[in-house]
Amino acid sequence: MNWTLEVVVVPVSDVDRAKAFYADQLGFAVDHDTVISDDVRIVQLTPPGSGCSIVIGKGAVPQMPPGSLKGLQLVVPDLGKARAELLERGVEVSEIQVLGENPRPVPDPLDNVGFIFFTDPDGNSWAVQQISSRT
């Protein structure tokens, strides 16, 4: 039996601001923006190529302090290109950092060990790791 992670709830203080950040600046697809009432709204967004989405909203999502989610991680095949795209979209993103050493030869020296970091407007933190091929 497969167990797939499909949705991660990201706690935010302003749904419209967060939706704009994830959709317009990060390029996530808006899967749906469902308003059930003045007090209940659910927005699901998916990173390009991902099988897992994030959900932001109010009323029907677990109560967590905005900005309390740390360590979310995306994976890209080209970290330099990803960083350039984020900067072009106005995202404050770290320089490329190399964390550790590869235990075996890899096609690109940044594979597995190359990372960049950013936060959303509420302070939820994200890492982006380079993996150009999986063996």
Tab-separated table of C-alpha atoms in Angstrom:
chain	number	residue	atom	x	y	z
A	1	MET	CA	0.000	0.000	0.000
A	2	ASN	CA	1.299	3.473	-0.893
A	3	TRP	CA	1.098	6.257	1.679
A	4	THR	CA	1.370	9.613	-0.034
A	5	LEU	CA	1.678	12.987	1.604
A	6	GLU	CA	-0.847	15.160	-0.218
A	7	VAL	CA	-1.413	18.319	1.858
A	8	VAL	CA	0.489	20.377	4.422
A	9	VAL	CA	-1.344	23.126	6.315
A	10	VAL	CA	0.641	26.380	6.486
A	11	PRO	CA	-0.513	28.781	9.223
A	12	VAL	CA	-0.912	32.377	8.046
A	13	SER	CA	-2.374	35.578	9.464
A	14	ASP	CA	-3.709	37.050	6.203
A	15	VAL	CA	-5.082	34.588	3.646
A	16	ASP	CA	-5.091	37.029	0.720
A	17	ARG	CA	-1.505	38.162	1.363
A	18	ALA	CA	-0.320	34.548	1.700
A	19	LYS	CA	-2.216	33.466	-1.415
A	20	ALA	CA	-0.556	36.280	-3.392
A	21	PHE	CA	2.895	35.300	-2.084
A	22	TYR	CA	2.557	31.606	-2.875
A	23	ALA	CA	0.780	32.057	-6.222
A	24	ASP	CA	2.354	35.231	-7.624
A	25	GLN	CA	5.841	35.155	-6.118
A	26	LEU	CA	6.505	31.423	-5.800
A	27	GLY	CA	4.460	30.349	-8.814
A	28	PHE	CA	2.302	27.792	-6.995
A	29	ALA	CA	-0.929	26.872	-8.832
A	30	VAL	CA	-4.141	27.871	-7.068
A	31	ASP	CA	-6.089	24.608	-7.037
A	32	HIS	CA	-9.093	26.132	-5.312
A	33	ASP	CA	-10.127	29.048	-3.133
A	34	THR	CA	-13.279	27.997	-1.326
A	35	VAL	CA	-15.229	30.465	0.793
A	36	ILE	CA	-17.751	28.626	2.930
A	37	SER	CA	-18.755	31.599	5.088
A	38	ASP	CA	-17.304	34.871	6.411
A	39	ASP	CA	-15.411	32.788	8.969
A	40	VAL	CA	-14.387	29.773	6.867
A	41	ARG	CA	-12.105	29.813	3.819
A	42	ILE	CA	-9.757	27.199	2.386
A	43	VAL	CA	-7.141	27.875	-0.298
A	44	GLN	CA	-5.135	24.987	-1.750
A	45	LEU	CA	-1.968	25.711	-3.737
A	46	THR	CA	0.479	23.308	-5.387
A	47	PRO	CA	4.125	23.879	-6.299
A	48	PRO	CA	4.881	23.218	-9.989
A	49	GLY	CA	5.448	19.494	-10.507
A	50	SER	CA	4.602	18.553	-6.916
A	51	GLY	CA	2.332	15.765	-5.746
A	52	CYS	CA	1.844	17.574	-2.436
A	53	SER	CA	-0.077	20.802	-1.939
A	54	ILE	CA	-0.269	23.379	0.815
A	55	VAL	CA	-3.469	24.671	2.372
A	56	ILE	CA	-3.912	28.115	3.886
A	57	GLY	CA	-7.117	29.465	5.271
A	58	LYS	CA	-9.230	30.226	8.274
A	59	GLY	CA	-11.930	28.476	10.227
A	60	ALA	CA	-11.535	25.002	8.761
A	61	VAL	CA	-7.793	24.574	9.198
A	62	PRO	CA	-5.996	23.579	12.400
A	63	GLN	CA	-5.217	26.443	14.752
A	64	MET	CA	-1.476	27.061	14.672
A	65	PRO	CA	0.284	30.358	15.275
A	66	PRO	CA	1.065	32.108	11.956
A	67	GLY	CA	4.717	31.613	11.075
A	68	SER	CA	5.147	28.578	13.326
A	69	LEU	CA	5.802	26.055	10.555
A	70	LYS	CA	9.534	25.587	10.054
A	71	GLY	CA	11.577	23.358	7.782
A	72	LEU	CA	9.310	22.870	4.790
A	73	GLN	CA	11.444	21.736	1.873
A	74	LEU	CA	11.149	21.886	-1.876
A	75	VAL	CA	13.477	20.064	-4.289
A	76	VAL	CA	14.620	21.410	-7.659
A	77	PRO	CA	17.012	20.105	-10.325
A	78	ASP	CA	18.850	23.451	-10.711
A	79	LEU	CA	19.367	25.559	-7.586
A	80	GLY	CA	20.946	28.513	-9.377
A	81	LYS	CA	18.021	28.761	-11.764
A	82	ALA	CA	15.516	28.405	-8.906
A	83	ARG	CA	17.243	31.151	-6.900
A	84	ALA	CA	17.300	33.482	-9.912
A	85	GLU	CA	13.584	32.875	-10.490
A	86	LEU	CA	12.727	33.614	-6.855
A	87	LEU	CA	14.775	36.815	-6.895
A	88	GLU	CA	13.110	37.874	-10.141
A	89	ARG	CA	9.716	37.350	-8.465
A	90	GLY	CA	10.734	39.519	-5.499
A	91	VAL	CA	11.340	36.774	-2.933
A	92	GLU	CA	14.069	37.462	-0.378
A	93	VAL	CA	16.168	34.322	-0.643
A	94	SER	CA	19.534	33.328	0.803
A	95	GLU	CA	22.699	32.762	-1.139
A	96	ILE	CA	23.347	29.152	-2.173
A	97	GLN	CA	24.760	27.229	0.768
A	98	VAL	CA	26.535	23.878	0.738
A	99	LEU	CA	25.651	21.786	3.776
A	100	GLY	CA	27.808	18.706	4.193
A	101	GLU	CA	29.512	16.519	1.636
A	102	ASN	CA	28.202	13.946	-0.779
A	103	PRO	CA	29.087	10.390	0.261
A	104	ARG	CA	29.553	9.367	-3.385
A	105	PRO	CA	30.132	11.109	-6.731
A	106	VAL	CA	27.126	12.967	-8.123
A	107	PRO	CA	26.454	14.640	-11.497
A	108	ASP	CA	26.572	18.152	-10.002
A	109	PRO	CA	28.511	19.201	-6.874
A	110	LEU	CA	25.388	20.920	-5.487
A	111	ASP	CA	23.277	17.758	-5.681
A	112	ASN	CA	21.975	16.744	-2.240
A	113	VAL	CA	24.067	19.363	-0.411
A	114	GLY	CA	23.066	22.642	-2.103
A	115	PHE	CA	20.338	24.697	-0.408
A	116	ILE	CA	18.689	28.103	-0.440
A	117	PHE	CA	16.302	29.421	2.206
A	118	PHE	CA	13.388	31.869	2.383
A	119	THR	CA	10.394	32.687	4.556
A	120	ASP	CA	6.836	33.618	3.691
A	121	PRO	CA	5.325	36.931	4.902
A	122	ASP	CA	4.362	35.318	8.236
A	123	GLY	CA	7.768	33.746	8.892
A	124	ASN	CA	7.036	30.132	7.907
A	125	SER	CA	10.442	28.897	6.750
A	126	TRP	CA	11.289	27.005	3.596
A	127	ALA	CA	14.398	25.296	2.255
A	128	VAL	CA	15.055	24.484	-1.388
A	129	GLN	CA	17.443	21.599	-2.084
A	130	GLN	CA	19.056	20.645	-5.369
A	131	ILE	CA	18.713	17.073	-6.581
A	132	SER	CA	19.275	16.890	-10.328
A	133	SER	CA	18.783	13.141	-10.598
A	134	ARG	CA	17.694	10.346	-8.322
A	135	THR	CA	19.434	7.011	-8.377
